[in-house]
PDB file of C-alpha atoms and ligand atoms in Angstrom:
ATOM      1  CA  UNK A   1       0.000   0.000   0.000  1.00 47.00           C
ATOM      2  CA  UNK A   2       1.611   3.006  -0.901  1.00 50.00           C
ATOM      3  CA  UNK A   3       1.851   5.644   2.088  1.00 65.00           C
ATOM      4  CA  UNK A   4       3.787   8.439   0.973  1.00 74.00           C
ATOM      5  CA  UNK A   5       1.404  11.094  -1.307  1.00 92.00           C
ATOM      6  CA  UNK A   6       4.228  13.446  -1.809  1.00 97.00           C
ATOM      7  CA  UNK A   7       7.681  12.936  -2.383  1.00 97.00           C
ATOM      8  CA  UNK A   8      10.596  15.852  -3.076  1.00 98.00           C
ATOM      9  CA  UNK A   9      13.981  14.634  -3.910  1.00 98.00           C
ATOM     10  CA  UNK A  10      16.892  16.200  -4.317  1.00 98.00           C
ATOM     11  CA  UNK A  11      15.150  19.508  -5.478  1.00 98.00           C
ATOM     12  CA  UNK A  12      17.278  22.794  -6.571  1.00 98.00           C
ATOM     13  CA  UNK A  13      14.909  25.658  -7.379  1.00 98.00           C
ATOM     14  CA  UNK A  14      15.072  29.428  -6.812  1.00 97.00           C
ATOM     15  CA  UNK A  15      14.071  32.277  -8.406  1.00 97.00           C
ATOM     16  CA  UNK A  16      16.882  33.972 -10.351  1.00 94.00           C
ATOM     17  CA  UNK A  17      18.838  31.378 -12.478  1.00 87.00           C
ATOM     18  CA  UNK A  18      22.164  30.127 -11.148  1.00 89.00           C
ATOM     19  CA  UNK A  19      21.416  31.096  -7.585  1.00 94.00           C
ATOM     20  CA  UNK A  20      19.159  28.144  -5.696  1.00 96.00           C
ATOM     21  CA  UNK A  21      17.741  29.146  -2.698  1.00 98.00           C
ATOM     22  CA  UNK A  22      16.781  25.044  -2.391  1.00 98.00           C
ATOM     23  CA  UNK A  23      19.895  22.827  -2.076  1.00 97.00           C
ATOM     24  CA  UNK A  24      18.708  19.515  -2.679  1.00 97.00           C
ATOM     25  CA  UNK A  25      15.735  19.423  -0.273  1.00 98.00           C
ATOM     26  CA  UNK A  26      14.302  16.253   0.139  1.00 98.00           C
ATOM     27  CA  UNK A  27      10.551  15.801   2.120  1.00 98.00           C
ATOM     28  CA  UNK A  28       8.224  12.970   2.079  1.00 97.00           C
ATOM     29  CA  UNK A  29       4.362  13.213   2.932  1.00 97.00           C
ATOM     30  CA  UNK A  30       2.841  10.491   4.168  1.00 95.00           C
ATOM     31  CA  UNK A  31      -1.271   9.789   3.205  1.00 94.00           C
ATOM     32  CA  UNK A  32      -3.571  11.554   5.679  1.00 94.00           C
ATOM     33  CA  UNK A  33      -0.852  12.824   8.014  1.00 96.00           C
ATOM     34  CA  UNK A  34       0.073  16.848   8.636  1.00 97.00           C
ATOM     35  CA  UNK A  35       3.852  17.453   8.010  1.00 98.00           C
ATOM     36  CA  UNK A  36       5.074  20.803   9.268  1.00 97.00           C
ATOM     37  CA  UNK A  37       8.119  22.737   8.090  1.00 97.00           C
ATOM     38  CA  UNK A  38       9.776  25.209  10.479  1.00 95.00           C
ATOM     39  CA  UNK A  39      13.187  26.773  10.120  1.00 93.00           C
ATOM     40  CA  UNK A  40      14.516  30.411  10.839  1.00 91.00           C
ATOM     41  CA  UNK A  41      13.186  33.432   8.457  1.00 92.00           C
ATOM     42  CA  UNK A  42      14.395  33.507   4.811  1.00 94.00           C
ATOM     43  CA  UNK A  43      15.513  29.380   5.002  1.00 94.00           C
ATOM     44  CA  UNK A  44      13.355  28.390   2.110  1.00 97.00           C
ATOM     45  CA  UNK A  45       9.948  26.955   3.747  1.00 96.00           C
ATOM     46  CA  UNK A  46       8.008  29.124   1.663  1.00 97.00           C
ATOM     47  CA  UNK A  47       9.920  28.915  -1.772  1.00 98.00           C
ATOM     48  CA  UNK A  48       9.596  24.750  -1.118  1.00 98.00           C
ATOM     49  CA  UNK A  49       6.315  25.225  -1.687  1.00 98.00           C
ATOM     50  CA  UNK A  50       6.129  27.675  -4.323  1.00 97.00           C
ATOM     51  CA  UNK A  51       8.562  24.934  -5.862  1.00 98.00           C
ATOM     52  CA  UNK A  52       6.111  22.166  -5.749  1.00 97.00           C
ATOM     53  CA  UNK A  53       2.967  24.446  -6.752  1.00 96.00           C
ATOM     54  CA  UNK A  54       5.089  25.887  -9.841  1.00 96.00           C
ATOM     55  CA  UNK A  55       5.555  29.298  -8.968  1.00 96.00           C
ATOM     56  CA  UNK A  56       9.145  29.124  -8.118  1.00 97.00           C
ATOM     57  CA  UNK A  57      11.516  27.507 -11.632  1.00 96.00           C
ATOM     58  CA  UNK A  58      13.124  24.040 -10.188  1.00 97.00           C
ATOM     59  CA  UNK A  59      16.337  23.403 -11.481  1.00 96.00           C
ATOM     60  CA  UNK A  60      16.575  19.671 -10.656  1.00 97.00           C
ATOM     61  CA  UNK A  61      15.485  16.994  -8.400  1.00 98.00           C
ATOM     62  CA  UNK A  62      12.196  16.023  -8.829  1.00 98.00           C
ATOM     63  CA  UNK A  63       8.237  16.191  -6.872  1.00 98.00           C
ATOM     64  CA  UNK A  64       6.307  13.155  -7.551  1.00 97.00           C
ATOM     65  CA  UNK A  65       2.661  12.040  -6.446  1.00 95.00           C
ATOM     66  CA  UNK A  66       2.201   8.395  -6.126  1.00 91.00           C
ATOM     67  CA  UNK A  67       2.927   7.842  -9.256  1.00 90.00           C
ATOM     68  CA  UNK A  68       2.843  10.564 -11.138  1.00 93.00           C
ATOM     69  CA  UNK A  69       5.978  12.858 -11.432  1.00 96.00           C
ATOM     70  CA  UNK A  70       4.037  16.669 -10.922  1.00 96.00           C
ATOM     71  CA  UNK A  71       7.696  18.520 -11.278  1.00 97.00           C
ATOM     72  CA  UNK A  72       7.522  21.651 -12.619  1.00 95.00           C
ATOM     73  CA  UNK A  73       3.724  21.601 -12.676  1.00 96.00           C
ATOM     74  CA  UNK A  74       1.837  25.066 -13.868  1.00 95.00           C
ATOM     75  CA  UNK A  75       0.128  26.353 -11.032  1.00 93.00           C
ATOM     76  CA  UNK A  76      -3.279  26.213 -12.973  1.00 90.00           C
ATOM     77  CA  UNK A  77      -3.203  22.271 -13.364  1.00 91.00           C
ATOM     78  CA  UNK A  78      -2.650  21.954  -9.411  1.00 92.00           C
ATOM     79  CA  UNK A  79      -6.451  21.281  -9.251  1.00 89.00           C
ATOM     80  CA  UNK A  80      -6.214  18.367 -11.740  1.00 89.00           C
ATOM     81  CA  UNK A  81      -3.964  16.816  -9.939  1.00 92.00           C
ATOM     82  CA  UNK A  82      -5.465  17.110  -6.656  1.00 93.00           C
ATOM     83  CA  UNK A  83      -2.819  19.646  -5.037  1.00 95.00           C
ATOM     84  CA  UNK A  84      -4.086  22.619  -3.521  1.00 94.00           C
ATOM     85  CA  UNK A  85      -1.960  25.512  -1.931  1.00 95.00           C
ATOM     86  CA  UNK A  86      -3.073  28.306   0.614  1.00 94.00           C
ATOM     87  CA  UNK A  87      -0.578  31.502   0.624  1.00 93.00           C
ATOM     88  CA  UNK A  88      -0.096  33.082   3.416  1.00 88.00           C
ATOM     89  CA  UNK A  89      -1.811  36.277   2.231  1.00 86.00           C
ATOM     90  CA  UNK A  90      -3.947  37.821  -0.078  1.00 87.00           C
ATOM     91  CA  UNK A  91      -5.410  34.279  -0.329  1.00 91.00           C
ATOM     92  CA  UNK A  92      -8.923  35.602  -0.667  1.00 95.00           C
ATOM     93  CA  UNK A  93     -11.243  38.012  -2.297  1.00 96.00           C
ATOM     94  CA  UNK A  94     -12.214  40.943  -0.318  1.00 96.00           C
ATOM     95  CA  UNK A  95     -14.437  42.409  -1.682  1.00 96.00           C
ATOM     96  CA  UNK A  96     -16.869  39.427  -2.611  1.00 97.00           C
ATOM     97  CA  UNK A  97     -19.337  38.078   0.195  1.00 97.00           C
ATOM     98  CA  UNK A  98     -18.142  34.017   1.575  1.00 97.00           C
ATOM     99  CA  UNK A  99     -20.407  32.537  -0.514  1.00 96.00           C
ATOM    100  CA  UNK A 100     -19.477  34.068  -3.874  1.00 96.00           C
ATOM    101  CA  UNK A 101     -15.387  33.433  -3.249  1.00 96.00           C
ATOM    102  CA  UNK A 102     -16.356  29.382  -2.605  1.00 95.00           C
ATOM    103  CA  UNK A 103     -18.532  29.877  -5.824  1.00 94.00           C
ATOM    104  CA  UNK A 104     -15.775  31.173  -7.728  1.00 93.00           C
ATOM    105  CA  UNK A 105     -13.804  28.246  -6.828  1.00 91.00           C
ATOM    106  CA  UNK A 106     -16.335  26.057  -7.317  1.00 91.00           C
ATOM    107  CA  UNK A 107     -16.919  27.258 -11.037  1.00 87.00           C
ATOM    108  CA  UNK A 108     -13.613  24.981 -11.885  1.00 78.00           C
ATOM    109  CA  UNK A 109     -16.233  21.493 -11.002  1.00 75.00           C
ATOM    110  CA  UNK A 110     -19.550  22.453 -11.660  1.00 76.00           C
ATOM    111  CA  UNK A 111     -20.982  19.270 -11.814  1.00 80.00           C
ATOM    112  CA  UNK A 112     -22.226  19.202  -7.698  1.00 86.00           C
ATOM    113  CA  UNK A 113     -20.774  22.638  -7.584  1.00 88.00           C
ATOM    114  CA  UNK A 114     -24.299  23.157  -4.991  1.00 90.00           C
ATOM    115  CA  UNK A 115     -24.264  20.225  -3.523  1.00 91.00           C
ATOM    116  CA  UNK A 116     -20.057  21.106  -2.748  1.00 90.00           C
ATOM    117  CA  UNK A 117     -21.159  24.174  -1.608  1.00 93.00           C
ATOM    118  CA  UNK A 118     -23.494  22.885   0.903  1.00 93.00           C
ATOM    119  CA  UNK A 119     -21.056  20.479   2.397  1.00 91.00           C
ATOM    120  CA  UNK A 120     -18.195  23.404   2.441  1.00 91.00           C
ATOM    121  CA  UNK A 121     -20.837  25.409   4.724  1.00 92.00           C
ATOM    122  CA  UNK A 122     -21.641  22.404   6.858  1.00 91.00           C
ATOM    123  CA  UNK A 123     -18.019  21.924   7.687  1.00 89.00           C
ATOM    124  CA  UNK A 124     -17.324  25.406   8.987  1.00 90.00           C
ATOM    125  CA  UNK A 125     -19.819  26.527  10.706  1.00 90.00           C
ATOM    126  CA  UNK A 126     -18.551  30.030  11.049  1.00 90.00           C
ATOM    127  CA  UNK A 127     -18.474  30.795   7.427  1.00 93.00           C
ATOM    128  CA  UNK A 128     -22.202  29.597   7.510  1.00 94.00           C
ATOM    129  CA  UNK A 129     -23.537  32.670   9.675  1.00 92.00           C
ATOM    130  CA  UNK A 130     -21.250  35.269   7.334  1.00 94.00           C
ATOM    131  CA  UNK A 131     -22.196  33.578   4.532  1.00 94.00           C
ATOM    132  CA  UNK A 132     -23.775  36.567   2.906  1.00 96.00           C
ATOM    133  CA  UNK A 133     -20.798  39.253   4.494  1.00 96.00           C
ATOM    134  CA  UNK A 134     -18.100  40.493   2.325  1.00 97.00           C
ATOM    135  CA  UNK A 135     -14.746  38.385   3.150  1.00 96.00           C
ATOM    136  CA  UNK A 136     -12.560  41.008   4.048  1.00 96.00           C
ATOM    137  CA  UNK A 137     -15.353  41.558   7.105  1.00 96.00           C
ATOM    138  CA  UNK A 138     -13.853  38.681   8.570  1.00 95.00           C
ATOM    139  CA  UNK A 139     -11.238  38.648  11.559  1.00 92.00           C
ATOM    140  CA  UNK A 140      -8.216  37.183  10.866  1.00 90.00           C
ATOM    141  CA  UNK A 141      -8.918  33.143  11.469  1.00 89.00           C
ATOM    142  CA  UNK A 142     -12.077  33.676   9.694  1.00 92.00           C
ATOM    143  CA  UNK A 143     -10.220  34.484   6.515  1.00 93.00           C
ATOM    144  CA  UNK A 144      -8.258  31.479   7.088  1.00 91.00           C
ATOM    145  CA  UNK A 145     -10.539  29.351   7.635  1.00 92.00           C
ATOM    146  CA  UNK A 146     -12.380  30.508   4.490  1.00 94.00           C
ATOM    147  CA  UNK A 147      -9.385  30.263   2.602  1.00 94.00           C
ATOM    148  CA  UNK A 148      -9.201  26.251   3.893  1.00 92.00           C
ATOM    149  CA  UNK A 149     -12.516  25.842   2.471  1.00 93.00           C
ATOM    150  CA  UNK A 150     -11.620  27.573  -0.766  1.00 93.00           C
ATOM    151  CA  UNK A 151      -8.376  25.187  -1.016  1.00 92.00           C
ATOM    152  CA  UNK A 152     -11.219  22.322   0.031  1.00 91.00           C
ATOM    153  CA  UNK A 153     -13.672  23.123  -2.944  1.00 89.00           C
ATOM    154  CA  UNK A 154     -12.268  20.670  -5.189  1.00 84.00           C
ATOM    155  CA  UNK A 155     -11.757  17.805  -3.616  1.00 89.00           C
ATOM    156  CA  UNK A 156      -7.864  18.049  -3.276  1.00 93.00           C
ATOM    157  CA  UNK A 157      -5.698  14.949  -1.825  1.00 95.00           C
ATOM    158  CA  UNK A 158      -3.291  17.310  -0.229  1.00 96.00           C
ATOM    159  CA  UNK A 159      -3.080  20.647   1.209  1.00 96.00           C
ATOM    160  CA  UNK A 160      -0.179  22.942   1.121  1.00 97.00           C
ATOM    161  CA  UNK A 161      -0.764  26.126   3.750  1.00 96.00           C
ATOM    162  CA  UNK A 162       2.174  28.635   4.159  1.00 96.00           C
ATOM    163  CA  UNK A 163       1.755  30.270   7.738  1.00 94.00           C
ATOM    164  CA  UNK A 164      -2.022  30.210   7.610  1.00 92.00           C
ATOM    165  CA  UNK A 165      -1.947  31.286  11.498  1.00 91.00           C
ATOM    166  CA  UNK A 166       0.571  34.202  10.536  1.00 88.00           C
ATOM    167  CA  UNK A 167      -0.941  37.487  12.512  1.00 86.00           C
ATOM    168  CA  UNK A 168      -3.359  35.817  14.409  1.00 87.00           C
ATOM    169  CA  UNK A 169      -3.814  35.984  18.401  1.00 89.00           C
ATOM    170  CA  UNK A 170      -2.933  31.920  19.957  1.00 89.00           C
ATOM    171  CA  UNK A 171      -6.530  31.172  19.759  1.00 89.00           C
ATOM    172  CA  UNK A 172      -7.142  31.915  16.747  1.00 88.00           C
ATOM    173  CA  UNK A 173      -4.236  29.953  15.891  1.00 91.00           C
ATOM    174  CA  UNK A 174      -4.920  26.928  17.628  1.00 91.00           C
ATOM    175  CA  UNK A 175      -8.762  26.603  15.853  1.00 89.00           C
ATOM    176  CA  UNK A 176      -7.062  26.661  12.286  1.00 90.00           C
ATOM    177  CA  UNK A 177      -4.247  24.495  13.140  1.00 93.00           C
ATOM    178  CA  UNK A 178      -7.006  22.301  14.825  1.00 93.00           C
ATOM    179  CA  UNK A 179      -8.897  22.788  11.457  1.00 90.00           C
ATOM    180  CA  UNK A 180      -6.191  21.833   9.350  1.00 93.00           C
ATOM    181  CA  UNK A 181      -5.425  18.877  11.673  1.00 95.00           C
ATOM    182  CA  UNK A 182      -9.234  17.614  11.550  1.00 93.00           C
ATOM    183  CA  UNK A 183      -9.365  17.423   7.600  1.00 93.00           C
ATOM    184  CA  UNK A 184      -6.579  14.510   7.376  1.00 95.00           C
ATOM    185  CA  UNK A 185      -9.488  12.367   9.226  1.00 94.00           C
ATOM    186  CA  UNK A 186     -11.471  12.923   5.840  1.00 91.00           C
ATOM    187  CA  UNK A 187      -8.340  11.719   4.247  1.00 93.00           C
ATOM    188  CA  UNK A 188      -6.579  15.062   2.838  1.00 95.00           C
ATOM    189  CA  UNK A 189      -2.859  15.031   3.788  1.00 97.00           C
ATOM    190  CA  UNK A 190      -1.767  18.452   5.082  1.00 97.00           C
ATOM    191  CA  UNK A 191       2.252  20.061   4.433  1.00 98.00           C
ATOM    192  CA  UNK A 192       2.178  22.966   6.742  1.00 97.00           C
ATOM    193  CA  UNK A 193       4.647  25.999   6.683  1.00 97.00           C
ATOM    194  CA  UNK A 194       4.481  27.385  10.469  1.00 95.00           C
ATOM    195  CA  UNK A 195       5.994  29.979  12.785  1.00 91.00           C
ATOM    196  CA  UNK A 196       4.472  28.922  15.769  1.00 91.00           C
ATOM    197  CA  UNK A 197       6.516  25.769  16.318  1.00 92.00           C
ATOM    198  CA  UNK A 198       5.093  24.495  19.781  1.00 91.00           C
ATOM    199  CA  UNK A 199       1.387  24.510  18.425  1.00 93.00           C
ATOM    200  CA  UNK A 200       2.711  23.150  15.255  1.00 94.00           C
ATOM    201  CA  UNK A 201       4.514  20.165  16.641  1.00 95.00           C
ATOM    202  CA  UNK A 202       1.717  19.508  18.930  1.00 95.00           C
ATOM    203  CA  UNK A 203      -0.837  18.606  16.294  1.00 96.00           C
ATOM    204  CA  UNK A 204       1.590  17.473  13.301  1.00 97.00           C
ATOM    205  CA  UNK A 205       2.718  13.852  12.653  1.00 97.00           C
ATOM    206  CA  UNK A 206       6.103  14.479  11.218  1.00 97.00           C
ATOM    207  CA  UNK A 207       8.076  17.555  10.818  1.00 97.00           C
ATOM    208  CA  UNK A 208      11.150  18.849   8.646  1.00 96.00           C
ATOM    209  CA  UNK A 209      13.188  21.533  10.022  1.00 95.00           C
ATOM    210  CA  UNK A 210      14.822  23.417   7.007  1.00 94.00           C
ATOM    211  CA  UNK A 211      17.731  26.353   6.839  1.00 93.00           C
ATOM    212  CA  UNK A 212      19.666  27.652   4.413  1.00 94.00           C
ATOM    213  CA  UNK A 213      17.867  25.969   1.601  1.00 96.00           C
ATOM    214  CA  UNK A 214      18.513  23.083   2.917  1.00 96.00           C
ATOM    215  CA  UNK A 215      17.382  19.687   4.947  1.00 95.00           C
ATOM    216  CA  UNK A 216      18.424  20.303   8.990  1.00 92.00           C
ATOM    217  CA  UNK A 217      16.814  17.123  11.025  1.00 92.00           C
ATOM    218  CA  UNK A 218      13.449  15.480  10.146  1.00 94.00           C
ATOM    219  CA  UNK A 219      11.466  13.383  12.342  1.00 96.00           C
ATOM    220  CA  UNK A 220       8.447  12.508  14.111  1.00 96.00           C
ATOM    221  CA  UNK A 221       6.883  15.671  15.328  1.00 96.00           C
ATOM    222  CA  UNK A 222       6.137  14.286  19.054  1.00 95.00           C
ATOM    223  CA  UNK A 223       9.965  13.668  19.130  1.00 94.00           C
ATOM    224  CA  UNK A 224      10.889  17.079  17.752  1.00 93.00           C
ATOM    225  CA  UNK A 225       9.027  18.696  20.380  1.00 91.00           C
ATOM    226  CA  UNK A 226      10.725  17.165  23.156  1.00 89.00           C
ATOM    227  CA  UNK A 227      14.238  17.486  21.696  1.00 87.00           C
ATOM    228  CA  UNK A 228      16.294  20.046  23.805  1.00 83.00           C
ATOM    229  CA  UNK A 229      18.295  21.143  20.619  1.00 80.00           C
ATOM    230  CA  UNK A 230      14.811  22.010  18.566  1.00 82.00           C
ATOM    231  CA  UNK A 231      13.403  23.467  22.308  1.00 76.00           C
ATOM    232  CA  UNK A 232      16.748  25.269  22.803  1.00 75.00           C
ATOM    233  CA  UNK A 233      16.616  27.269  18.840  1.00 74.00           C
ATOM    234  CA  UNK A 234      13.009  27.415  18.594  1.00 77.00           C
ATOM    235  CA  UNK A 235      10.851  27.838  21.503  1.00 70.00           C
ATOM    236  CA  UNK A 236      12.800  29.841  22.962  1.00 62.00           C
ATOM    237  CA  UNK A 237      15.150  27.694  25.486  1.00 51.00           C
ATOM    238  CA  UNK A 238      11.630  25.848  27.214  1.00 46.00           C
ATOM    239  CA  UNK A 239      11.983  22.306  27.292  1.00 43.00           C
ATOM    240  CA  UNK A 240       8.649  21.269  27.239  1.00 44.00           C
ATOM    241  CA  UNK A 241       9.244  17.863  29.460  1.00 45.00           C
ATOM    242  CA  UNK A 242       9.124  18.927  32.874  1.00 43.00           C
ATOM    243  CA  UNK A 243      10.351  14.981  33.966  1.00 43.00           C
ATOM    244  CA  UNK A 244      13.336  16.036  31.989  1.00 42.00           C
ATOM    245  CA  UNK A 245      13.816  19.693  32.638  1.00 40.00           C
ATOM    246  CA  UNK A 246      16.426  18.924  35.983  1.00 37.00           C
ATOM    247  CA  UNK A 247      18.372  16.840  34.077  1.00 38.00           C
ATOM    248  CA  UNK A 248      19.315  19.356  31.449  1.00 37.00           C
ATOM    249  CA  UNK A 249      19.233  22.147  32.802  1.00 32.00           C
TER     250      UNK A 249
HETATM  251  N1  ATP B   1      10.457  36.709  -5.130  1.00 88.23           N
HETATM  252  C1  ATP B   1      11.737  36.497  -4.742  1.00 88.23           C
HETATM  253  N2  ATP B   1      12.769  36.827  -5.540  1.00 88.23           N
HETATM  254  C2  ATP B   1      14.054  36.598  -5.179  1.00 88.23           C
HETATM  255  N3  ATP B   1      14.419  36.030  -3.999  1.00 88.23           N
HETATM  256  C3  ATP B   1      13.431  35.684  -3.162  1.00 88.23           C
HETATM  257  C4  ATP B   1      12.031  35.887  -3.482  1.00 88.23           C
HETATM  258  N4  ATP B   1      11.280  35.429  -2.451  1.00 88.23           N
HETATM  259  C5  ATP B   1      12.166  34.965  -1.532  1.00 88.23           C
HETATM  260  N5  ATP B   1      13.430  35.106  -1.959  1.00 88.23           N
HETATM  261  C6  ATP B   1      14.657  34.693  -1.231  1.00 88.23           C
HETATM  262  O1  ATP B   1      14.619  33.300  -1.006  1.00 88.23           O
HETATM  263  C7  ATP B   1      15.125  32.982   0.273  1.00 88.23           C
HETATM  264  C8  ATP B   1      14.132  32.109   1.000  1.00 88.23           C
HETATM  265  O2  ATP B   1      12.926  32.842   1.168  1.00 88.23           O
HETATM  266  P1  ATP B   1      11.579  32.171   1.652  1.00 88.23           P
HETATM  267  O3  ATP B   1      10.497  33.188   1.463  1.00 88.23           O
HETATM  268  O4  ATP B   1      11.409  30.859   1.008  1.00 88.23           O
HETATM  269  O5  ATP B   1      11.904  31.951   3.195  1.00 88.23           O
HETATM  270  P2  ATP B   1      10.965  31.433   4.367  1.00 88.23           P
HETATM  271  O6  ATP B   1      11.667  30.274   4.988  1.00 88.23           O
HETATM  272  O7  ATP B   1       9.593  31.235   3.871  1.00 88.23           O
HETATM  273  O8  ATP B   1      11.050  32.657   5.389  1.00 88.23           O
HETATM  274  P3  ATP B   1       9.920  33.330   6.322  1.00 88.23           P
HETATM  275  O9  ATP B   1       9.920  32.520   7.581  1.00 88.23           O
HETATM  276  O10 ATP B   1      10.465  34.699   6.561  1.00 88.23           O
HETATM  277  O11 ATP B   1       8.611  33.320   5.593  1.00 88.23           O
HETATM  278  C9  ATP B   1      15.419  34.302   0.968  1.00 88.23           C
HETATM  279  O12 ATP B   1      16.801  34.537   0.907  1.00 88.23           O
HETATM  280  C10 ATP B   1      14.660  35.317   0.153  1.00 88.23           C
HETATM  281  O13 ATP B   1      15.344  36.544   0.142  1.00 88.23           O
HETATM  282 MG1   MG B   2       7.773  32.164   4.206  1.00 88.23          MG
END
């Protein structure tokens, strides 16, 4: 049974030619878990993705999907191959009400485009009671959360979200991250750029620590989050396991 939706190998990609920003990144995703990078600003996390979605020219190394080798993809056939990829900003429209952005994204499968609709609705409640206010009337995790459901419209096997808890206050935070975890139960698998490592690590399966363009220490995410080296650079010295916290300290 094959686990693994998404697999990056050896990829080189950047955004001027000669000069990678990616040196030979490598990241596996397995089916229905939530991988999250993390990794200091400017180390690559969001140019990996760009790099799988075909924004950002790859060089070499390749992405694959089962299957099917998706390298250098054009961001418009991400849908047909059941990718789908949440920016960190601007990754809704304003000035349209809730219901007309998921209709807009909903134009690309009309067939049950209502019935899809319906169901989007159903799974976030909050959108539901906005439904007929203009997007950019919604707080902060509102927007993201709409923007989930916009990536959600068409059915995609895997989501990639790039700091979708970026500005927002911890609680906010925690319900999208909780959001994001809750849809690999329905089977999507989730690759998550995120800032807030301790919340991140908490809810992921696996997670890839990136800098300088480059692969740092991968591992379970449960493990990562009790590793003094990981505590020590990026939460900020805590160790998280008190039954350890004598010992190291
Ligand atoms: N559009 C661009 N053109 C040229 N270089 C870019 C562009 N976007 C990013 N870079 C460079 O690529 C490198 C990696 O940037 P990237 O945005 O991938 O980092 P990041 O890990 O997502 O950082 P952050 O945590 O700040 O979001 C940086 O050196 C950055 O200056
Ligand atoms: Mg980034």
């Amino acid at each position: 049974m094959m686990t693994d939706v998404l697999k990056i190998e050896n990829l080189v990609a950047g955004y001027v030619k000669d000069l990678p920003i990616l040196k030979d990144v490598c990241l596996t995703l397995e089916k229905q878990s939530m991988t999250v990078i993390i990794g200091p600003n400017g180390a690559g996390k969001s140019t990996l993705i760009k790099a799988v979605a075909g924004i950002v020219p790859v060089t070499s190394g390749s992405v694959t999907m089962g299957e099917q080798d998706i390298t250098r993809i054009q961001p418009h056939q991400m849908g047909r191959h059941g990718l789908a990829y949440v920016p960190q900003s601007d990754n809704i429209f304003k000035n349209l009400t809730i219901i007309e952005n998921l209709q807009l994204v909903l134009r690309q499968s009309p067939d049950n485009a209502k019935a899809r609709l319906a169901g989007l609705l159903d799974q976030f409640p909050v959108l539901t009671e906005k439904r007929n206010a203009k997007a950019g009337s919604l707080s902060g995790g509102q927007r993201q959360i709409l923007a989930v459901a916009m990536a959600l419209a068409n059915n995609p096997s895997i989501i990639m979200m790039d700091e979708p808890s970026a500005g927002l206050s911890p609680k906010a935070t925690e319900e999208v991250l909780q959001q994001a975890k809750d849809l690999t139960k329905d089977g999507v698998s989730i690759l998550l750029v995120e800032q807030n490592v301790k919340q991140a690590l908490k809810l992921a399966d696996h997670c890839y620590i990136l800098a300088e363009g480059t692969n740092q220490l991968n591992g379970k995410a449960a493990d990562l989050l009790n590793d003094p080296v990981v505590g020590e650079i990026y939460m900020g010295g805590k160790r998280l396991n008190p039954t350890k916290q004598g010992e190291m300290s």
